[in-house]
């Protein structure tokens, strides 16, 4: 039988590896705690390499957290027309770039997207998404800078309805999850367009704050799926674990660069590989 | 120096409790010190300070707490807090480092990861300097990010600061050269650059060439306050290519504690001079080490 003493050291080591891989502290502690509970008292063959055994148990626990029943293909299937997707997240994570990548993703499936330039706040935001639209050949619905973002989103949905387009991608201004006015503004956009899917765009370089961000956006707005960007910046993937652990929503894609094709489907194994090699 | 009462009031809940135990001790008890250290480690890791740095810090704090006699009139509790404060101060500096404009034109180059807040901070700092009476101008050398030019143009128009850039030019070196020439009579020239990270070798090459061309008086590394453990290695990759003179930490208006910036400070040995506390032009504050420390320890 495995005793607490047998696995204490290796669990501590594993916990450090999780922390160094950007798994949030409270999540790293809970995961190692659950592995400890699972293993202590378990009967194993005398020849078992306990360290390796524990390590594997932890890997499995992580895969279990990241596992989902449905794949990206199904989640983003156009169940109605237009299929409205709202993008949310804190400042500078890569929402606008990711929308351009997803527009291309849908076009490659033979679908016609339209983009709503509903970041009416940040300097250059409308120009940024407009230029992406021009490059990709996607219509961008926009109003003046400073105008009501909900109205832009609403217009884009109406445009899609009248032009029989398949997908509406709504770009929104980045906002801190602690800013209640801006979170309320986001809730209003949601009320007005009633999106079919809400994607939280997170930065893979985020540390412990990933937990707070995911929690608050899920609580105040609701999250259906997650995309993690900048995974090409030598990240260990801990943010994926933190976010999945606290909100239990599927991670759809990883952003792996600044070009339109730099978007790959998320695989739980990627995290384990990044963390432990 | 704000030790004892004031510092204690700002420490994290758990840390505060374990320090309270110390308060009841006539002498510094090893077991209790270890407990305090453990809570300190958790607070700092939760604040995104580099894990290895946390252990290095806590080791020297523990050693000192157990070895050094508390000076007369200071309780064991106050003594440990004082040591924590001193060890963190060794990294952050005692007082805030000011931005000194000591020649003309004073050339500042902004570098950092994608989306960290460079462009916004360039405009904020230009505005700040203007209020201090310096004539500043801004150059956009970002030829990568879509509409980088429009963003900086709108930001600088709002504050009436001249800006040079050319959305049709794809060579950042040429843009830097032209900007230098155009603004040579200004007090300060601020250069915005594209975002890049440690695995993008060509972009790091580009940054190095830009730095050679501009020959800046100060290079500012802009760090996203929400960054985690990657802060250290990313900062290292930048400082291996150019000499980082100071750091600005952005997005501290959220709930992140900014420990990534501390890791960067310890890695590149440059001080934090400002923090960003919002998206608006005047959401820029001079760095205050004592306040930052309280934030790290979890108020
Ligand atoms: N290396 C890398 N850079 C990325 C990735 N995704 C986005 N970026 C870059 O990150 C920066 C910010 O991207 P944006 O799309 O403007 O981010 P945003 O979330 O829309 O920003 P705000 O609207 O200001 O909140 C840009 O320089 C992008 O090119 C990625 O997967 N990898
Ligand atoms: N809340 C908050 N947002 C900030 C702060 N500083 C910058 N931002 C926002 O962060 C996002 C990214 O800022 P940018 O200035 O575009 O970042 P950048 O480093 O120039 O990005 P790239 O050029 O794409 O690498 C924008 O939405 C800014 O408004 C800050 O201190 N607080
Ligand atoms: K970020
Ligand atoms: Mg955007
Ligand atoms: Mg920029």
XYZ file of C-alpha atoms and ligand atoms in Angstrom:
643
model
C 0.000 0.000 0.000
C 1.083 3.519 -0.773
C 1.552 5.691 2.284
C 1.587 9.454 2.532
C 5.324 9.387 3.198
C 5.975 7.438 -0.001
C 4.619 10.178 -2.241
C 5.141 13.356 -0.285
C 8.407 14.309 -1.972
C 7.362 13.499 -5.495
C 4.054 15.324 -5.035
C 5.899 18.403 -3.832
C 8.169 18.216 -6.866
C 5.192 17.855 -9.158
C 3.458 20.761 -7.520
C 6.506 22.921 -8.173
C 6.504 21.850 -11.797
C 2.862 22.872 -12.083
C 3.576 26.232 -10.475
C 6.546 26.853 -12.725
C 4.299 25.968 -15.641
C 1.866 28.751 -14.669
C -0.846 26.640 -13.107
C -2.440 28.967 -10.543
C -1.439 28.212 -6.952
C -4.871 27.247 -5.661
C -5.429 24.986 -8.669
C -1.995 23.338 -8.401
C -2.604 22.639 -4.717
C -6.034 21.173 -5.350
C -4.804 18.922 -8.145
C -1.918 17.491 -6.127
C -4.239 17.096 -3.147
C -6.664 15.061 -5.214
C -3.867 12.841 -6.523
C -2.707 12.282 -2.967
C -6.211 11.260 -1.900
C -6.440 8.918 -4.849
C -3.134 7.198 -4.177
C -2.779 6.963 -0.413
C -3.953 3.556 0.729
C -3.868 2.107 -2.751
C -2.409 -1.366 -3.135
C 0.325 -1.672 -5.727
C 2.826 -4.362 -6.703
C 6.011 -4.256 -4.753
C 8.051 -3.637 -7.895
C 6.130 -0.452 -8.750
C 8.187 2.690 -9.213
C 6.149 4.923 -6.925
C 7.528 8.197 -8.305
C 6.634 7.242 -11.821
C 3.280 5.931 -10.708
C 2.461 9.210 -8.978
C 3.639 11.237 -11.931
C 1.326 9.284 -14.195
C -1.581 9.723 -11.844
C -1.043 13.469 -11.955
C -0.850 13.487 -15.746
C -4.117 11.609 -15.867
C -5.708 14.026 -13.431
C -4.683 16.888 -15.709
C -5.989 15.159 -18.824
C -9.239 14.541 -16.988
C -9.586 18.263 -16.236
C -8.892 19.227 -19.845
C -10.963 16.506 -21.465
C -14.293 17.420 -23.072
C -17.045 15.345 -24.610
C -17.526 17.477 -27.674
C -14.988 18.437 -30.297
C -14.438 21.858 -31.845
C -16.121 20.855 -35.061
C -19.379 20.131 -33.209
C -19.184 23.083 -30.867
C -18.762 25.558 -33.693
C -21.234 23.853 -36.007
C -23.640 26.407 -37.461
C -26.781 25.229 -35.721
C -28.779 28.204 -36.916
C -28.315 31.050 -39.332
C -26.723 33.361 -38.553
C -24.636 31.740 -35.835
C -23.583 34.591 -33.576
C -20.281 34.390 -31.712
C -19.258 36.989 -29.126
C -15.579 37.382 -28.199
C -14.614 38.581 -24.736
C -11.453 38.969 -22.682
C -9.093 41.349 -20.947
C -6.933 43.886 -22.780
C -4.478 42.819 -25.418
C -4.960 39.061 -25.255
C -5.520 38.699 -29.006
C -9.296 38.886 -29.521
C -9.194 40.888 -32.744
C -6.430 38.790 -34.308
C -8.223 35.593 -33.306
C -11.452 36.796 -34.929
C -9.576 37.284 -38.178
C -8.178 33.746 -37.845
C -11.634 32.314 -37.150
C -13.157 34.196 -40.082
C -10.687 32.349 -42.249
C -11.493 29.076 -40.470
C -15.190 29.440 -41.317
C -14.517 30.526 -44.894
C -12.463 27.404 -45.421
C -15.559 25.449 -44.442
C -17.457 27.202 -47.182
C -19.311 29.515 -44.790
C -19.719 33.267 -45.079
C -18.833 35.300 -41.990
C -19.466 38.933 -41.176
C -17.570 40.838 -38.494
C -18.950 43.414 -36.046
C -16.428 46.120 -35.117
C -17.923 46.459 -31.653
C -14.689 47.669 -30.077
C -15.652 51.291 -30.523
C -13.388 52.401 -27.690
C -9.700 51.632 -28.253
C -7.636 53.831 -30.554
C -7.195 52.171 -33.940
C -9.467 49.243 -33.103
C -11.966 49.877 -35.910
C -9.136 50.364 -38.423
C -7.454 47.164 -37.224
C -10.476 44.911 -37.716
C -11.438 46.719 -40.946
C -8.032 45.989 -42.444
C -8.285 42.349 -41.451
C -11.677 42.251 -43.157
C -10.248 43.786 -46.323
C -7.377 41.306 -46.429
C -9.671 38.343 -45.890
C -12.531 39.608 -48.026
C -14.936 39.700 -45.100
C -17.547 42.410 -44.616
C -17.024 44.456 -41.447
C -19.998 46.288 -39.952
C -18.878 49.438 -38.143
C -20.042 52.709 -36.690
C -18.097 55.755 -35.561
C -15.488 55.540 -32.815
C -17.114 56.041 -29.443
C -20.527 54.811 -30.546
C -22.609 52.175 -28.746
C -20.974 48.745 -29.192
C -24.293 46.936 -28.703
C -25.774 48.862 -31.646
C -22.879 47.805 -33.906
C -23.313 44.179 -32.910
C -27.065 44.418 -33.496
C -26.538 45.879 -36.974
C -24.117 43.113 -37.870
C -26.653 40.458 -36.905
C -29.311 42.188 -38.993
C -26.915 42.454 -41.891
C -26.243 38.712 -41.677
C -29.960 37.988 -41.587
C -30.767 40.112 -44.617
C -27.744 38.931 -46.628
C -28.175 35.320 -45.601
C -24.704 35.095 -44.057
C -23.721 32.182 -41.863
C -21.653 33.524 -38.979
C -21.409 36.811 -37.085
C -18.130 37.408 -35.248
C -18.377 40.206 -32.705
C -15.121 41.926 -31.715
C -15.316 43.737 -28.396
C -13.009 46.062 -26.493
C -10.685 44.453 -23.982
C -11.710 45.050 -20.400
C -10.474 44.173 -16.952
C -12.783 41.687 -15.288
C -12.728 43.930 -12.215
C -14.170 46.913 -14.089
C -17.862 46.643 -13.255
C -19.019 49.380 -15.648
C -17.352 47.705 -18.590
C -18.570 44.261 -17.537
C -22.073 45.699 -17.416
C -21.574 47.135 -20.898
C -20.597 43.651 -22.072
C -23.684 42.171 -20.465
C -25.722 44.694 -22.436
C -24.105 43.668 -25.741
C -25.001 40.111 -24.850
C -28.618 40.999 -24.059
C -29.025 42.875 -27.308
C -27.621 40.243 -29.697
C -28.298 37.068 -27.717
C -25.218 35.224 -29.015
C -25.206 31.494 -29.742
C -21.676 31.062 -28.469
C -19.365 33.138 -26.286
C -15.615 32.711 -26.597
C -13.240 33.862 -23.886
C -9.886 34.764 -25.415
C -7.083 34.379 -22.884
C -3.362 35.003 -23.112
C -1.362 31.806 -22.526
C 1.297 33.860 -20.727
C -1.136 34.812 -17.959
C -0.242 33.698 -14.455
C -2.505 33.333 -11.448
C -4.897 35.991 -12.727
C -6.206 33.524 -15.332
C -8.410 32.132 -12.559
C -9.916 35.521 -11.706
C -10.448 36.428 -15.344
C -12.182 33.198 -16.298
C -14.267 33.160 -13.128
C -15.537 36.722 -13.543
C -16.222 36.563 -17.280
C -18.043 33.276 -16.791
C -20.050 34.597 -13.888
C -20.991 37.945 -15.392
C -21.248 37.080 -19.079
C -21.044 33.300 -19.439
C -18.381 31.439 -21.387
C -19.026 28.582 -23.822
C -15.490 28.026 -25.030
C -11.938 29.294 -24.627
C -9.152 30.194 -27.029
C -5.639 30.644 -25.678
C -3.329 32.881 -27.671
C 0.449 33.352 -27.839
C 1.043 29.674 -27.134
C 4.022 30.064 -29.487
C 5.794 32.211 -26.866
C 7.287 29.131 -25.198
C 4.409 28.769 -22.756
C 3.894 25.727 -20.555
C 0.122 25.765 -20.806
C -0.666 26.186 -17.122
C -3.308 28.813 -17.911
C -5.255 26.137 -19.800
C -5.390 24.010 -16.661
C -6.330 26.923 -14.397
C -9.137 28.042 -16.676
C -10.527 24.565 -17.317
C -10.366 23.771 -13.648
C -12.336 26.800 -12.516
C -14.969 27.078 -15.235
C -14.964 23.614 -16.781
C -15.443 24.933 -20.292
C -13.719 23.437 -23.335
C -10.606 24.984 -24.803
C -11.115 25.131 -28.536
C -7.965 26.471 -30.131
C -4.470 27.690 -29.451
C -3.138 30.788 -31.170
C 0.419 30.063 -32.250
C 1.447 33.181 -34.126
C 0.287 36.401 -35.711
C -0.715 35.045 -39.124
C -4.212 33.923 -40.088
C -3.229 30.266 -40.218
C -1.600 30.307 -36.797
C -4.524 28.647 -35.079
C -4.513 24.988 -34.076
C -7.081 22.828 -32.425
C -6.396 22.410 -28.734
C -5.350 18.962 -27.531
C -5.069 18.199 -23.805
C -1.895 16.215 -24.521
C -0.209 19.452 -25.591
C -0.358 20.757 -22.029
C 1.089 17.591 -20.533
C 3.874 17.643 -23.076
C 4.696 21.308 -22.430
C 4.572 20.902 -18.675
C 6.643 17.780 -18.264
C 9.316 17.840 -20.947
C 10.538 53.018 6.599
C 7.080 51.554 6.855
C 7.571 48.494 8.966
C 5.620 47.017 11.827
C 2.080 48.267 12.056
C 1.634 49.749 8.615
C 3.231 46.872 6.765
C 1.346 44.364 8.860
C -1.930 46.006 7.966
C -1.270 45.322 4.333
C -0.130 41.733 4.455
C -2.273 38.938 3.133
C -4.880 37.428 5.421
C -3.092 34.156 5.962
C 0.303 35.714 6.252
C -1.132 38.146 8.744
C -2.438 35.331 10.912
C 0.837 33.477 11.034
C 2.684 36.661 11.823
C 0.268 37.232 14.693
C 1.494 34.005 16.215
C 4.954 35.456 16.176
C 3.673 38.440 18.075
C 3.001 36.310 21.119
C 6.528 34.896 21.180
C 9.091 36.362 23.497
C 11.803 34.994 21.225
C 11.791 34.072 17.544
C 10.658 30.488 17.428
C 11.938 28.384 14.552
C 8.694 26.564 13.933
C 6.681 29.741 13.739
C 9.222 31.430 11.486
C 8.991 28.443 9.140
C 5.225 28.824 9.102
C 5.461 32.510 8.287
C 7.937 31.743 5.516
C 5.590 29.191 4.031
C 2.735 31.679 3.906
C 5.068 34.275 2.466
C 6.024 31.834 -0.295
C 2.400 31.155 -1.118
C 1.586 34.859 -1.247
C 4.488 35.592 -3.584
C 3.802 32.635 -5.871
C 0.169 33.644 -6.075
C 1.397 37.098 -7.024
C 3.251 35.521 -9.997
C 6.766 35.987 -8.666
C 9.104 33.459 -10.245
C 9.052 30.253 -8.203
C 12.842 29.935 -7.998
C 13.167 33.570 -6.996
C 10.579 33.017 -4.255
C 12.640 30.214 -2.766
C 15.821 32.210 -3.000
C 14.180 35.143 -1.270
C 12.522 33.095 1.438
C 15.727 31.221 2.188
C 17.633 34.377 2.962
C 14.706 35.736 4.944
C 14.524 32.563 7.022
C 18.250 32.546 7.617
C 18.289 36.133 8.767
C 15.155 35.763 10.896
C 16.667 32.877 12.811
C 20.186 34.206 13.082
C 19.935 37.920 13.633
C 19.170 39.238 17.098
C 16.207 41.639 16.951
C 17.458 45.150 17.732
C 16.424 46.563 21.115
C 12.825 47.682 21.314
C 11.730 45.608 18.332
C 9.564 42.556 18.905
C 10.353 39.284 17.105
C 7.310 39.867 14.943
C 8.423 43.296 13.831
C 11.868 41.890 13.260
C 10.690 39.270 10.744
C 8.506 41.781 8.923
C 11.422 44.157 8.760
C 13.564 41.455 7.165
C 10.877 40.603 4.599
C 10.627 44.263 3.756
C 14.396 44.671 3.473
C 14.896 41.646 1.249
C 12.181 42.791 -1.144
C 13.587 46.297 -1.052
C 16.950 44.938 -2.173
C 15.214 43.994 -5.406
C 12.835 46.871 -5.868
C 14.854 49.762 -4.510
C 14.004 51.979 -1.582
C 12.704 55.001 -3.353
C 11.264 55.327 -6.792
C 13.654 55.748 -9.678
C 12.737 58.827 -11.663
C 12.907 59.158 -15.386
C 15.710 61.665 -15.976
C 15.777 63.635 -19.191
C 19.413 64.722 -19.166
C 20.197 65.351 -22.795
C 18.531 66.568 -25.956
C 17.004 64.838 -27.715
C 16.521 62.109 -25.128
C 15.694 58.995 -27.119
C 13.522 56.307 -25.556
C 12.924 52.946 -27.190
C 9.932 50.855 -26.061
C 10.121 47.073 -26.336
C 8.029 44.162 -25.102
C 5.800 41.201 -25.808
C 2.745 41.341 -28.050
C -0.134 43.205 -26.475
C 1.774 44.175 -23.332
C 0.750 47.813 -23.708
C 3.684 49.495 -25.496
C 1.742 51.730 -27.845
C -0.656 52.910 -25.156
C 2.228 53.542 -22.770
C 4.191 55.506 -25.378
C 1.268 57.917 -25.640
C 0.819 58.047 -21.867
C 4.474 58.842 -21.308
C 4.523 61.490 -24.050
C 1.580 63.110 -22.307
C 3.275 62.842 -18.896
C 6.457 64.436 -20.244
C 4.514 67.236 -21.883
C 2.926 68.075 -18.550
C 6.452 68.195 -17.102
C 7.343 70.755 -19.729
C 9.211 68.576 -22.209
C 8.555 68.830 -25.888
C 8.107 65.267 -26.983
C 7.497 63.521 -30.278
C 6.615 59.939 -31.148
C 7.766 57.570 -33.891
C 5.899 54.443 -35.021
C 8.265 51.702 -36.188
C 5.699 48.915 -35.910
C 5.272 47.507 -39.408
C 3.704 44.239 -38.178
C 0.612 44.839 -36.124
C -2.393 45.668 -38.272
C -3.305 49.354 -37.906
C -0.467 50.011 -35.452
C -0.012 53.328 -37.228
C -3.679 54.331 -36.862
C -3.651 53.439 -33.179
C -0.643 55.604 -32.367
C -1.867 58.363 -34.659
C -5.211 58.604 -32.868
C -3.597 58.430 -29.435
C -1.127 61.205 -30.188
C -3.663 63.427 -31.970
C -5.760 63.374 -28.828
C -2.890 64.854 -26.839
C -1.454 67.050 -29.568
C 1.916 65.343 -29.718
C 3.572 65.112 -33.149
C 3.921 61.602 -34.507
C 5.785 60.168 -37.460
C 5.012 56.934 -39.209
C 4.139 55.618 -42.643
C 1.601 52.838 -43.038
C 3.003 52.032 -46.476
C 6.594 51.570 -45.338
C 7.582 48.051 -44.351
C 11.086 48.728 -43.095
C 11.198 49.714 -39.402
C 14.832 50.840 -39.624
C 13.963 53.360 -42.305
C 11.088 54.638 -40.186
C 13.377 55.052 -37.182
C 15.961 56.917 -39.238
C 13.392 59.269 -40.710
C 11.815 59.862 -37.300
C 15.183 60.642 -35.722
C 15.893 63.156 -38.409
C 12.473 64.765 -38.241
C 12.405 65.215 -34.494
C 16.047 65.961 -33.666
C 15.149 69.327 -32.186
C 12.674 67.927 -29.693
C 13.476 67.298 -26.028
C 12.331 63.689 -26.098
C 11.681 61.201 -28.895
C 9.700 58.077 -28.035
C 9.927 55.077 -30.383
C 7.120 52.536 -30.452
C 7.979 49.069 -31.756
C 6.141 45.910 -32.727
C 5.515 43.237 -30.106
C 7.792 40.195 -30.076
C 8.706 37.239 -27.892
C 11.721 35.092 -27.090
C 11.077 32.489 -29.775
C 10.813 34.981 -32.626
C 14.434 35.212 -33.601
C 13.937 37.430 -36.631
C 11.937 39.916 -34.646
C 14.607 39.976 -31.949
C 17.186 40.595 -34.680
C 15.019 43.440 -35.893
C 14.867 44.916 -32.390
C 18.632 44.770 -32.090
C 19.045 46.562 -35.401
C 16.530 49.204 -34.385
C 18.447 49.792 -31.190
C 21.707 50.163 -33.114
C 20.130 52.618 -35.508
C 18.448 54.750 -32.850
C 21.176 54.489 -30.213
C 18.616 55.164 -27.460
C 19.407 56.831 -24.150
C 16.987 54.512 -22.449
C 15.237 51.295 -23.425
C 12.003 50.616 -21.591
C 10.702 47.071 -21.287
C 6.914 47.118 -21.036
C 5.595 44.211 -18.988
C 2.003 43.064 -18.783
C 1.019 42.965 -15.114
C -0.904 39.734 -15.684
C 2.085 37.727 -16.928
C 3.114 34.682 -14.938
C 6.238 32.555 -14.743
C 7.320 33.376 -18.309
C 8.236 36.914 -17.275
C 11.750 35.926 -16.278
C 12.794 34.058 -19.412
C 11.089 36.539 -21.716
C 12.822 39.475 -20.015
C 16.098 37.601 -20.290
C 15.632 37.124 -24.036
C 15.138 40.869 -24.466
C 18.048 41.869 -22.272
C 20.394 39.506 -24.083
C 19.797 41.565 -27.205
C 19.497 45.131 -25.954
C 20.288 46.944 -22.740
C 17.082 47.348 -20.763
C 17.258 50.599 -18.767
C 13.915 50.518 -17.035
C 10.602 48.708 -16.774
C 6.974 49.804 -16.957
C 4.309 47.435 -15.626
C 0.879 47.776 -17.226
C -2.674 46.670 -16.429
C -2.329 46.960 -12.669
C -5.888 48.269 -12.542
C -7.015 44.631 -12.681
C -6.594 42.005 -9.992
C -3.158 40.685 -10.996
C -0.442 41.396 -8.453
C 2.392 42.075 -10.882
C 4.929 39.582 -9.552
C 6.078 38.875 -13.091
C 7.541 42.351 -13.118
C 9.521 41.605 -9.966
C 11.016 38.571 -11.704
C 11.932 40.746 -14.657
C 13.561 43.309 -12.375
C 15.686 40.632 -10.760
C 16.537 39.136 -14.143
C 17.600 42.251 -16.031
C 18.617 44.433 -13.098
C 16.645 47.469 -14.231
C 14.208 49.372 -12.022
C 10.478 49.822 -12.499
C 9.761 53.507 -13.158
C 6.040 53.624 -13.893
C 2.939 51.507 -13.656
C -0.083 51.552 -15.950
C -3.426 51.663 -14.159
C -5.945 51.919 -16.943
C -6.553 52.554 -20.615
C -6.844 56.313 -20.422
C -4.024 58.681 -21.252
C -3.402 59.752 -17.657
C -3.564 56.251 -16.192
C 0.186 56.224 -15.610
C 1.712 56.464 -12.142
C 5.228 56.872 -10.904
C 6.353 53.637 -9.326
C 6.074 53.390 -5.561
C 8.070 50.414 -4.207
C 6.303 50.265 -0.831
C 2.858 50.153 -2.391
C 3.949 47.593 -4.935
C 5.327 45.426 -2.155
C 2.029 45.487 -0.287
C 0.297 44.491 -3.491
C 2.688 41.562 -3.965
C 2.079 40.357 -0.446
C -1.650 40.480 -1.087
C -2.903 43.578 0.736
N 2.879 35.577 -31.027
C 1.556 35.701 -31.053
N 1.017 36.929 -31.068
C -0.325 37.031 -31.098
C -1.169 35.899 -31.104
N -2.452 36.346 -31.119
C -2.396 37.693 -31.120
N -1.117 38.124 -31.107
C -0.612 39.500 -31.083
O -1.012 40.098 -29.868
C -1.200 41.507 -30.047
C -2.568 41.897 -29.552
O -3.543 41.289 -30.384
P -4.988 41.888 -30.606
O -5.720 40.948 -31.505
O -4.935 43.298 -31.003
O -5.558 41.767 -29.123
P -6.948 42.247 -28.550
O -7.321 41.282 -27.499
O -7.903 42.463 -29.649
O -6.532 43.635 -27.886
P -7.511 44.803 -27.352
O -8.608 44.905 -28.329
O -6.636 45.995 -27.280
O -7.966 44.344 -26.014
C -0.990 41.751 -31.532
O 0.348 42.179 -31.717
C -1.189 40.384 -32.161
O -0.482 40.240 -33.367
C -0.568 34.595 -31.086
O -1.214 33.543 -31.060
N 0.799 34.561 -31.052
N -6.700 48.097 -18.281
C -5.547 48.487 -18.827
N -5.356 48.308 -20.137
C -4.187 48.705 -20.669
C -3.164 49.304 -19.913
N -2.131 49.586 -20.757
C -2.523 49.168 -21.978
N -3.766 48.641 -21.938
C -4.583 48.031 -23.008
O -3.933 46.858 -23.432
C -4.222 46.618 -24.795
C -2.919 46.443 -25.549
O -2.240 47.685 -25.529
P -1.287 48.156 -26.726
O -0.756 49.468 -26.322
O -1.970 48.026 -28.012
O -0.163 47.042 -26.589
P 1.136 46.854 -27.497
O 2.193 46.322 -26.615
O 1.432 48.095 -28.241
O 0.631 45.722 -28.496
P 1.375 45.228 -29.849
O 1.845 46.448 -30.543
O 0.320 44.469 -30.589
O 2.484 44.340 -29.392
C -5.076 47.774 -25.252
O -6.436 47.411 -25.130
C -4.744 48.867 -24.257
O -5.790 49.790 -24.118
C -3.375 49.473 -18.513
O -2.524 49.952 -17.754
N -4.585 49.047 -18.021
K -1.572 39.947 -22.087
Mg -9.079 44.094 -30.116
Mg 1.683 48.391 -30.270
